[in-house]
Amino acid sequence: ENAHLPSCVTFFKDAHVYVARRSEAFKAELGRYNYVTPTSYLELLATYKQVLGLKRDEVGTLKNRLQVGLDKLISTATQVEALQVKLTEMEPVLIKTQGEVEAMIVRIDADKKDAAATQEVVAAEESSAREKEAETQAIADDAQRDLDEALPALEEAVKCLNSLKKSDIDEVRTMGKPPAGVKLTMEACCIMFSVKPEMEKDPANPGKKIANYFKSAQKEVLSLGAKLIDKMKSYDKDNIPTKIIAQIAPYIDMEGFMPAVIEKASKACTAMCMWVRAMHKYHEVSVMVEPKKKLLAEATESLAVTQAALAEAQGKLNAVMAKIADLEKNFNEANAKKEQLKNDVEECAARLERAEKLIGGLGGERTRWTESCGTLGVAYDNLIGDSLLSAATIAYTGPFTPNFRQVMTKHWQEQLTELALPHTDGCDIRQTLADPVAIRTWTICGLPQDASSVENGIIMSRARRFPLLIDPQGQANRFIKNMGKDLALAQNGIEVTKLTEKNFLRTLENAVRFGRWVLLENVGKTLDAALEPLLLQQKFLQGGTEMIKIGDSTIPWNDTFKFFMTTKLSNPHYAPEVCVKVSLLNFAITPVGLEDQLLGVVVVEERPDMEEKKNSLVIANASMKKELKEIEDTILFKLSNSTGNILDDHELIETLASSKKTSTEITAKVAEAEITEKEIDESRELYRPVAFRATILYFSIVNLSVVDPMYQYSLQWFTALFVAAIRLAEKADTLDERLDILNKFFTYYVYVNVCRSLFEKDKLLLSFLMTIKILDGDGEIDPVEWRFLISGKTVESVTLDNPAPEGAPSGWIDGRMWSEVCAISGTENFKGFAKDFATYIDEWRKYFDHVEPHKVSLPSKWEFSLNSFQKLCVLRALRADKIPDGVMNYVVEKVGQRFIEPPPFHLASCYKDSSNLTPLVFVLSKGSDPTKAFNIFCQEMRFDRKVKALSLGQGQGPVAESLIAKARTDGSWVVLQNCHLAESFMRRFEEICEGLKPDDTHENFRLWCTTYPSPIFPVSVLQNGIKMAIEPPKGLRANLVGSYSSAPLAGDGYLESNTKPERFRKLCFSLCLFHALLQERRLYGPLGWNIPYGFNESDMLISLQQVFSFLEENDETPFKALKYCVGECNYGGRVTDGKDRITLNCILERFFNDSVLETGAKLSDSGTYTIPGCATRDEFLEVIESLPLVAAPEIFGFHENANISKDVKETNATFATVLLTEGGGSGGGSGDKDDAIATTARDILAKLPAAYDMERAAINYPVLWEQSMNTVLCQELARFNNLTNLMKKSLVDVEKAVRGVVVMSGPLEMLGDALVYGAIPAMWKGKSYPSFKPLAGYVQDLLERLDFLRQWMEDEPPPTYWISAFFFQHAFMTASKQNYSRAETIPIDAIGLQFEMLPNRSYARPPSLGVYVYGFFFEGAQWDRDNKRIAESAPKVLYTTAPLMWFQPKQTAHIQHPPSYNCPVYKTSDRRGILATTGHSTNFILDVLVPSEIPEAHWVQRGVAMLSQLDD
């Protein structure tokens, strides 16, 4: 492994740098951002470590299991033969042992019979002995009961004796005169001890003696002391003489000899009293018990004899039983031996049987496992390279589109080979990390089956960081939600939240705590800062528990928690600090994925039974294959974890056999199901052409959002449209017919539904894009030719001289035209075109000059060798202005006339397509207002009283929310106007729209909105809502029809309601035409208006009212008042540019004069437009319908060339838009781009001269009173120094940035892009003069200006001044007047300029007064040198050079001019700029009076002006 370490490091570095370059190409080609940071590199390293470890564990474990399984199979096979030999040897031994055991059983049975007889005798004797024993026991018990009566008294007496002390006895002994009780007690004691009393004389009876026991007691009894107590205790109570009992008996009956009485006399005597009484009692009982004792002795003797006989019998029995036991022991040993043999035989047989089961069941796996072990060994070694590529894919490729991912993967595969790193051929993330069972589960949950989506699923499951999914179509969102509902995947469920929800942090906290998944939807361009600890997974230990801080709360971490984020933005630009915290994944749908989805949709609609069966099979197959995998894992696990001899594990063998049986059954079912599934797939494939066409159409419209932010279409909306089309399409008898019908119907259905949401300018673009995409899908479009058509560029171009360059005699081919002819000649189908073009130059001139070149045949062979699309390429090169017409013809040819005739807008049909959950959005343009049409529709629907309208603005959000909530309940309509002005409410508005549910929304409820195109309007509302693009009618005729079809002109009797009806009708028509003309002039760009104004219907309505009123109030038509109201107030109130105001009034003069009151009065030179003599609205409409569909330039006052300008502008706009939808950019790699930046920067740097020496300039041209031009020169030199210094520094910096010497900052990146795309960098524009030239032209122009000023500075003031060379032309003209003012001492305010057009093109000496200037160009006219006046332009010549002019300063009062046109002069062709306090635009230079024999109004309406520079 260490040997490969340097190569791995090289791969890491290359991957990081390569992704950085690809990110630049990603930005250049698709306009998408991806940042490569040091954190990305660290993530690559961490991911590699994780993936390598994981795969090594996985492959190593699997290999070990397979190897153990193989070893067990091989071991089992070797055991079988030994088992068979052992079984053969054991069988005879078992038979012999079995015979011996049976003989022993016979002997044991005989001995058991003898023992049984002996046992009967012993049993009888035992019975007799037991009876005698019971009788003896009864006698003993009876005697004992009698004794038990005396024992309590005896025990009490002994207890009392125990309590006596020697002192107590001595106390009695020493008594002189003992009490009677003491005497009585001593008498009894003496009798008990046979002590005779001393005889004393009886005092009461002289001569007689009385016995004195007390003295005897003192001498013989009490004198014993403590020994007396022992003597009393040991008294032979069983042999008391009868004489003593007789003597003591009287005392027992005496009341004075009771213990209680004696106790009063003496404690010691009390005990002795009790003892005497106890001895007496015991004796009485003994007398009664004695006979019983004798009886007991006799019984005991008899019992002993019986027991002796019993013992003898039992001895005999025991001897017999011992013999039997010995026999049984021998039998058991023999039997155990037999059983052991039998068990060994059975075990051996069982092992053989299990071996057969194991080998039979898993034997088939042996070959496969052997191969797998070998393969896994190689795979284990290849993990070094495989894991490198997978780690790079996970760490870097998430944000990229599929094409970019493929290129990057291929590059890394080549790198692995080049670095000699072990890897699998063709390895990629799917091959290395894909789990087929998991992928099938994902597919069932809604993950598209295309490779890019599967890669996304793998990256999601393997990446360390939480995923942020770019999900414009919402498919990832649905996929994650479905996974979250599957408890096998998300055991604790899923929570769905948004950053806009108030409690989203609380939701996150609970999910982290309880281990739930969280899906954060609708993420914008930034993430909440509170998410940072979670995104960085900043866990810490607290009290032995993993914790994480979210917001202000510290939450215990649960490992089952998962976090997903999705954004609906199709091309979000996340800052680098966001990108490093998440795993950014591009989940935008791919054509393959969408085609599969739509195939499912069409089959569900056409063959629901088949699709249901297909889905069931997919789920069943996935389940069965999962079970197969689990079974194999179980088999290998059990095999690898079994201990001892596997053949002894009966349960294991049975489990393995059962598993293998189940596996075989499932494999058979899977094979059968796959055959069925294949059959179903073959049937489904028949519908693929419809899904393919639908996919093409979706990708034709999905990128329209780059054209206008309001052109948003969700996949959900498109799918619903697809379903609706399938249901509405006509049925057919055959499948082929049905498929053809479906394709044609849905193609037009998409066109109709998308058309209503597009502005007029983009409807032909839609038709063209759909046509091209359809034909490209059919393989009819060459990508190189297509690229040429939209960009004018090809990879290879031929180099030939222009055969008729513009400017040469009879020259007509300009530089752009010839470069494109040479470019297209480099393609396969146009080989020799440029050469042939030069050969047939005259025929091509005729083609060029033709009014409708798109309809005529091409010269030479090209008419037959080129198809219609290739002829469009020729048209682009030679007559770009006719491309719109050519495109229209092409669309008609390929898909039909109806695709260039947008359906009329019907509010009712839009309402029909809507629902209570679908907002209806009016997308407005300048001059449009749907209010009137909407109000009429409300009346038709009888909802006019149930509509609540609200114009949004500051503080109106809560009001709007309240209106919507109420309308949802009562089923009314809400109209929210000017949504583009309520940015703060739009997020809440999006939530409201997403929260509309059928359960709590009235079915009649509708939500209407009006908005101008704006990026703040919620994308989700646009994607799923009904969009209606509202704009004024396009074309004069359509505009006039619209005016006469709307109130008040559409009202019955309105045209007759004025007291002067004829004049009123004519003025109404004239006003309507004037209104239409003002709006249509916008299409001609600066020729029409310097600033495009939003003239709208309200301007015309107020003007109509004024016409009506003025005619009513005046006998004569008050044209002056009307022109003031209409020209200065109604329409003029919108006009901010002074020149536009002049134009407006000139046009108004044509339509508001006495002649328009005459029937047939001409409103155009050709007479196409005249004042009709109609009396009714229907007659007017009939006349209007007869007018040309496309108005000629003459009605606007333009020259015929104006159409060329307009059409070229339209062509350029169309192709620029197509380039945007195609992804734009150069298409080259990032390396090519870096080279291009560096090359261009070095080229420009080499051309830029050194800065002007300002000190020298100040010395040569000091500030002088009499020469103001010196100051002008120095100021200009300083300005150009500022510009060139900035250019030099930035070019050096960007060249260093490309080489990696300095950081490529945002401004430098923009500068590099501009250098590649040939545009003037924004960085330079702040210091530059205004210019619309491409970069090459700008640099050349700059160099010429620098050279002009350098010659002036180094030599002397030039005789003629190139006025375009100045930054600030006004200073130059002021200086010329100031010189005159100071020379003549006239106030400069009283001085003006007199203009003279000079015949010569140059002069050697300056004029004595004023200056000669050159450098202007006429637009819209030309200078007639012969007649010295302004004249009409030559056909197809848009710009001409103005003559050299003499600017003569004179007193204003002395200036005299012949009839002239006051021609405005502008810096650039755009003509617009910031309005200054003078009322002029900053783009405006001055007015030049140009001699003219035609009234000035003619040139004003033509839009004639002079420009100081052109755009090419």
XYZ file of C-alpha atoms in Angstrom, residues 1090-1448:
359
model
C -35.293 56.690 -27.277
C -37.074 55.257 -24.229
C -39.832 52.627 -24.692
C -42.933 54.002 -22.973
C -45.832 52.052 -21.554
C -48.657 53.756 -23.422
C -51.784 51.862 -22.476
C -55.512 51.651 -22.911
C -56.211 54.215 -20.226
C -54.385 56.864 -22.293
C -56.680 56.167 -25.238
C -59.830 56.055 -23.124
C -59.261 59.490 -21.573
C -58.377 60.855 -25.015
C -61.630 59.414 -26.416
C -63.571 61.099 -23.646
C -61.875 64.415 -24.392
C -62.591 64.091 -28.126
C -66.223 63.371 -27.298
C -66.462 66.354 -24.909
C -64.626 68.857 -27.131
C -66.811 67.979 -30.122
C -69.921 68.327 -28.001
C -68.844 71.699 -26.641
C -67.475 73.295 -29.842
C -68.922 73.879 -33.273
C -65.481 73.720 -34.860
C -63.112 70.927 -34.121
C -60.619 72.340 -31.524
C -57.525 70.572 -32.842
C -55.139 72.798 -30.910
C -56.798 71.942 -27.607
C -57.056 68.273 -28.533
C -53.390 68.113 -29.516
C -52.389 69.724 -26.255
C -54.499 67.368 -24.142
C -53.582 64.257 -26.073
C -49.946 65.096 -26.967
C -48.827 66.969 -23.886
C -51.018 65.537 -21.130
C -52.448 62.074 -21.812
C -49.677 60.491 -23.840
C -47.055 63.182 -23.390
C -47.299 62.862 -19.634
C -45.434 59.575 -19.930
C -42.699 60.963 -22.176
C -39.505 62.012 -20.405
C -37.111 62.459 -23.321
C -37.317 65.774 -25.161
C -36.675 64.231 -28.570
C -39.390 61.645 -27.965
C -41.812 64.459 -27.141
C -41.028 66.080 -30.495
C -41.592 62.728 -32.205
C -44.913 62.237 -30.419
C -46.214 65.634 -31.472
C -45.067 65.161 -35.069
C -46.980 61.878 -35.266
C -50.000 63.429 -33.596
C -49.980 66.217 -36.190
C -50.588 63.570 -38.896
C -53.665 62.228 -37.173
C -55.206 65.374 -35.692
C -55.686 67.882 -38.487
C -58.497 69.049 -40.740
C -57.703 66.524 -43.469
C -58.603 63.526 -41.274
C -62.192 64.740 -41.232
C -62.387 63.933 -44.928
C -63.318 60.413 -46.057
C -60.420 58.790 -47.886
C -57.788 61.111 -46.447
C -54.397 59.390 -46.721
C -52.642 58.471 -43.520
C -49.723 56.853 -45.360
C -47.974 57.723 -48.592
C -49.113 54.556 -50.345
C -52.760 55.093 -49.436
C -52.970 51.736 -47.669
C -54.179 53.541 -44.575
C -56.969 56.073 -45.117
C -59.829 57.579 -43.161
C -62.824 55.295 -43.798
C -66.313 56.650 -44.316
C -67.900 54.008 -42.084
C -70.971 54.579 -39.951
C -71.033 51.518 -37.688
C -68.569 49.565 -35.574
C -69.001 46.470 -37.779
C -68.107 48.501 -40.875
C -65.001 49.830 -39.151
C -63.997 46.283 -38.155
C -64.498 45.147 -41.740
C -62.181 47.889 -42.985
C -59.638 47.119 -40.268
C -59.618 43.400 -41.163
C -58.742 44.361 -44.730
C -55.567 46.112 -43.590
C -52.198 44.291 -43.897
C -51.447 41.792 -41.143
C -47.896 43.165 -40.896
C -47.792 46.910 -41.176
C -45.247 48.419 -43.567
C -42.745 50.911 -42.124
C -44.339 53.758 -44.046
C -47.319 54.074 -41.693
C -44.883 54.728 -38.851
C -43.018 57.272 -40.928
C -40.008 54.968 -41.294
C -37.862 54.137 -44.267
C -38.077 50.583 -45.588
C -34.673 49.925 -44.005
C -36.303 50.269 -40.578
C -37.728 46.785 -41.006
C -34.208 45.499 -41.485
C -33.119 47.119 -38.225
C -36.157 45.746 -36.445
C -35.825 42.282 -37.937
C -32.079 42.079 -37.319
C -32.747 43.117 -33.743
C -35.444 40.459 -33.484
C -33.122 37.855 -35.026
C -30.316 38.698 -32.644
C -32.688 38.640 -29.690
C -34.133 35.294 -30.800
C -30.771 33.621 -31.205
C -29.448 35.154 -27.982
C -32.496 33.705 -26.237
C -31.997 30.313 -27.860
C -28.381 30.367 -26.721
C -29.591 30.988 -23.187
C -31.981 28.039 -23.352
C -29.200 25.880 -24.793
C -26.931 26.746 -21.891
C -24.938 29.437 -23.718
C -21.209 29.673 -23.332
C -18.293 28.611 -25.349
C -18.547 24.895 -24.905
C -14.811 24.614 -24.445
C -13.017 23.138 -21.520
C -11.694 25.222 -18.655
C -8.162 24.735 -19.895
C -9.135 26.239 -23.244
C -10.799 29.103 -21.393
C -7.711 29.819 -19.304
C -5.591 29.833 -22.433
C -8.068 32.143 -24.150
C -8.053 34.560 -21.196
C -4.285 34.616 -20.999
C -3.858 34.977 -24.753
C -6.407 37.771 -25.052
C -5.002 39.603 -22.029
C -1.455 39.441 -23.371
C -2.627 40.530 -26.824
C -4.445 43.596 -25.506
C -1.581 44.447 -23.128
C 0.861 44.325 -26.027
C -1.276 46.750 -28.021
C -1.833 49.294 -25.251
C 0.679 52.122 -25.499
C 2.405 53.760 -22.569
C 0.443 56.292 -20.591
C 0.538 59.911 -21.734
C 3.208 62.102 -20.161
C 0.994 64.590 -18.363
C 3.896 66.852 -17.410
C 4.935 67.159 -21.012
C 1.344 67.763 -22.049
C 1.016 70.524 -19.424
C 4.228 72.127 -20.696
C 3.292 71.866 -24.376
C -0.311 72.858 -23.801
C -0.452 75.136 -20.790
C -3.635 76.752 -19.552
C -4.073 79.824 -21.741
C -6.819 82.414 -21.750
C -6.980 82.515 -25.524
C -6.821 78.710 -26.122
C -9.302 76.598 -24.141
C -8.564 73.555 -26.272
C -5.374 73.036 -24.220
C -7.464 72.342 -21.132
C -9.737 69.989 -23.093
C -6.708 68.036 -24.331
C -5.176 67.657 -20.864
C -8.486 66.587 -19.359
C -8.979 63.993 -22.095
C -5.439 62.689 -21.705
C -6.015 62.255 -17.950
C -9.253 60.372 -18.571
C -7.606 58.026 -21.057
C -4.685 57.487 -18.678
C -7.119 56.444 -15.973
C -8.755 53.994 -18.374
C -5.572 52.475 -19.800
C -3.932 52.212 -16.368
C -6.964 50.287 -15.093
C -6.944 48.078 -18.186
C -3.249 47.289 -17.821
C -3.468 46.482 -14.116
C -6.566 44.309 -14.492
C -5.123 42.443 -17.487
C -1.912 41.723 -15.600
C -3.935 40.568 -12.562
C -6.209 38.289 -14.543
C -3.250 36.752 -16.342
C -1.640 36.081 -12.938
C -4.919 34.672 -11.619
C -5.098 32.252 -14.531
C -1.586 31.081 -13.688
C -2.581 30.753 -10.026
C -0.187 33.446 -8.801
C -3.008 35.549 -7.289
C -6.544 34.730 -6.207
C -9.184 34.755 -8.950
C -11.551 37.252 -7.350
C -15.132 37.817 -8.464
C -14.308 40.959 -10.521
C -11.347 39.196 -12.137
C -13.528 36.201 -12.942
C -16.029 38.528 -14.633
C -13.178 40.166 -16.508
C -11.966 36.748 -17.699
C -15.453 35.797 -18.853
C -15.729 39.044 -20.800
C -12.368 38.425 -22.495
C -13.522 34.957 -23.547
C -16.936 36.083 -24.753
C -15.577 39.148 -26.539
C -17.472 41.708 -24.447
C -16.290 44.923 -22.798
C -15.521 44.025 -19.144
C -17.777 45.675 -16.583
C -14.645 46.642 -14.623
C -13.554 48.917 -17.479
C -16.940 50.470 -18.188
C -16.790 52.587 -15.042
C -13.718 54.410 -16.398
C -14.552 54.149 -20.089
C -16.485 56.162 -22.608
C -19.836 54.530 -23.573
C -19.573 51.866 -26.250
C -21.574 48.890 -27.489
C -18.816 47.469 -29.626
C -17.551 43.926 -29.158
C -14.244 43.682 -27.330
C -12.093 43.503 -30.458
C -13.799 46.517 -31.975
C -13.592 48.397 -28.678
C -9.849 47.832 -28.339
C -9.263 48.878 -31.940
C -11.437 51.973 -31.451
C -9.588 52.811 -28.215
C -6.201 52.484 -29.904
C -7.319 54.827 -32.681
C -8.538 57.383 -30.126
C -5.273 57.110 -28.201
C -3.299 57.580 -31.408
C -5.365 60.652 -32.387
C -4.715 62.312 -29.025
C -1.030 61.300 -29.002
C -0.456 62.945 -32.396
C -2.207 66.054 -31.117
C -0.098 66.098 -27.939
C 3.224 65.365 -29.650
C 2.775 67.486 -32.777
C 0.155 70.232 -32.893
C -3.631 70.601 -32.799
C -5.067 68.769 -35.821
C -6.751 70.688 -38.621
C -9.807 68.445 -38.330
C -11.024 66.950 -35.066
C -12.283 63.399 -34.699
C -15.114 64.271 -32.373
C -15.781 60.616 -31.514
C -12.328 60.382 -29.912
C -13.355 62.491 -26.939
C -14.675 61.250 -23.636
C -16.632 64.465 -23.178
C -17.590 66.056 -26.488
C -19.471 68.835 -24.729
C -16.207 70.235 -23.318
C -14.705 70.267 -26.805
C -17.650 72.219 -28.240
C -17.716 74.586 -25.270
C -13.994 75.238 -25.717
C -14.493 76.194 -29.371
C -17.199 78.669 -28.346
C -15.108 79.927 -25.418
C -12.158 80.713 -27.684
C -14.480 82.809 -29.856
C -16.114 84.392 -26.820
C -12.753 85.496 -25.354
C -11.423 86.651 -28.724
C -14.518 88.719 -29.478
C -15.361 89.546 -25.831
C -18.906 88.271 -26.272
C -20.720 86.469 -23.425
C -20.592 82.766 -24.086
C -24.314 82.464 -23.339
C -24.968 84.604 -26.415
C -22.907 82.330 -28.661
C -24.142 79.367 -30.646
C -22.816 77.122 -33.374
C -23.518 77.411 -37.030
C -23.093 74.163 -38.933
C -21.799 73.768 -42.454
C -21.473 70.451 -44.299
C -18.178 70.546 -46.192
C -17.563 68.906 -49.582
C -14.008 67.712 -48.889
C -13.137 64.726 -46.754
C -10.070 66.400 -45.183
C -8.330 69.788 -44.822
C -4.680 70.571 -44.297
C -5.247 73.684 -42.227
C -7.811 74.502 -39.560
C -10.433 77.205 -40.159
C -9.792 80.697 -38.899
C -12.971 80.473 -36.885
C -14.359 77.390 -35.161
C -13.373 73.808 -35.820
C -13.665 71.128 -38.478
C -15.080 67.889 -37.076
C -15.675 64.418 -38.423
C -16.652 61.030 -37.046
C -20.461 61.142 -37.164
C -22.712 58.549 -38.818
C -26.255 58.985 -40.099
C -28.860 56.455 -39.023
C -32.139 56.453 -40.940
C -30.887 58.773 -43.709
C -27.779 59.678 -45.710
C -25.976 62.787 -46.899
C -26.467 63.684 -50.545
C -23.083 65.181 -51.485
C -24.259 66.271 -54.901
C -27.278 68.226 -53.677
C -25.774 69.043 -50.280
C -28.750 67.982 -48.256
C -30.026 65.091 -46.248
C -31.633 62.321 -48.287
C -33.294 58.937 -47.918
C -31.119 55.936 -47.125
C -30.104 53.539 -49.862
C -31.852 50.163 -49.672
C -30.338 47.868 -46.993
C -27.825 50.515 -45.958
C -28.541 51.262 -42.322
C -25.678 53.594 -41.473
C -23.737 56.103 -43.626
C -20.826 58.362 -42.841
C -21.736 62.001 -42.248
C -19.703 64.640 -44.105
C -16.944 66.686 -42.525
C -18.597 69.575 -40.657
C -17.578 73.081 -39.771
C -18.716 74.139 -36.316
C -18.658 77.957 -36.481
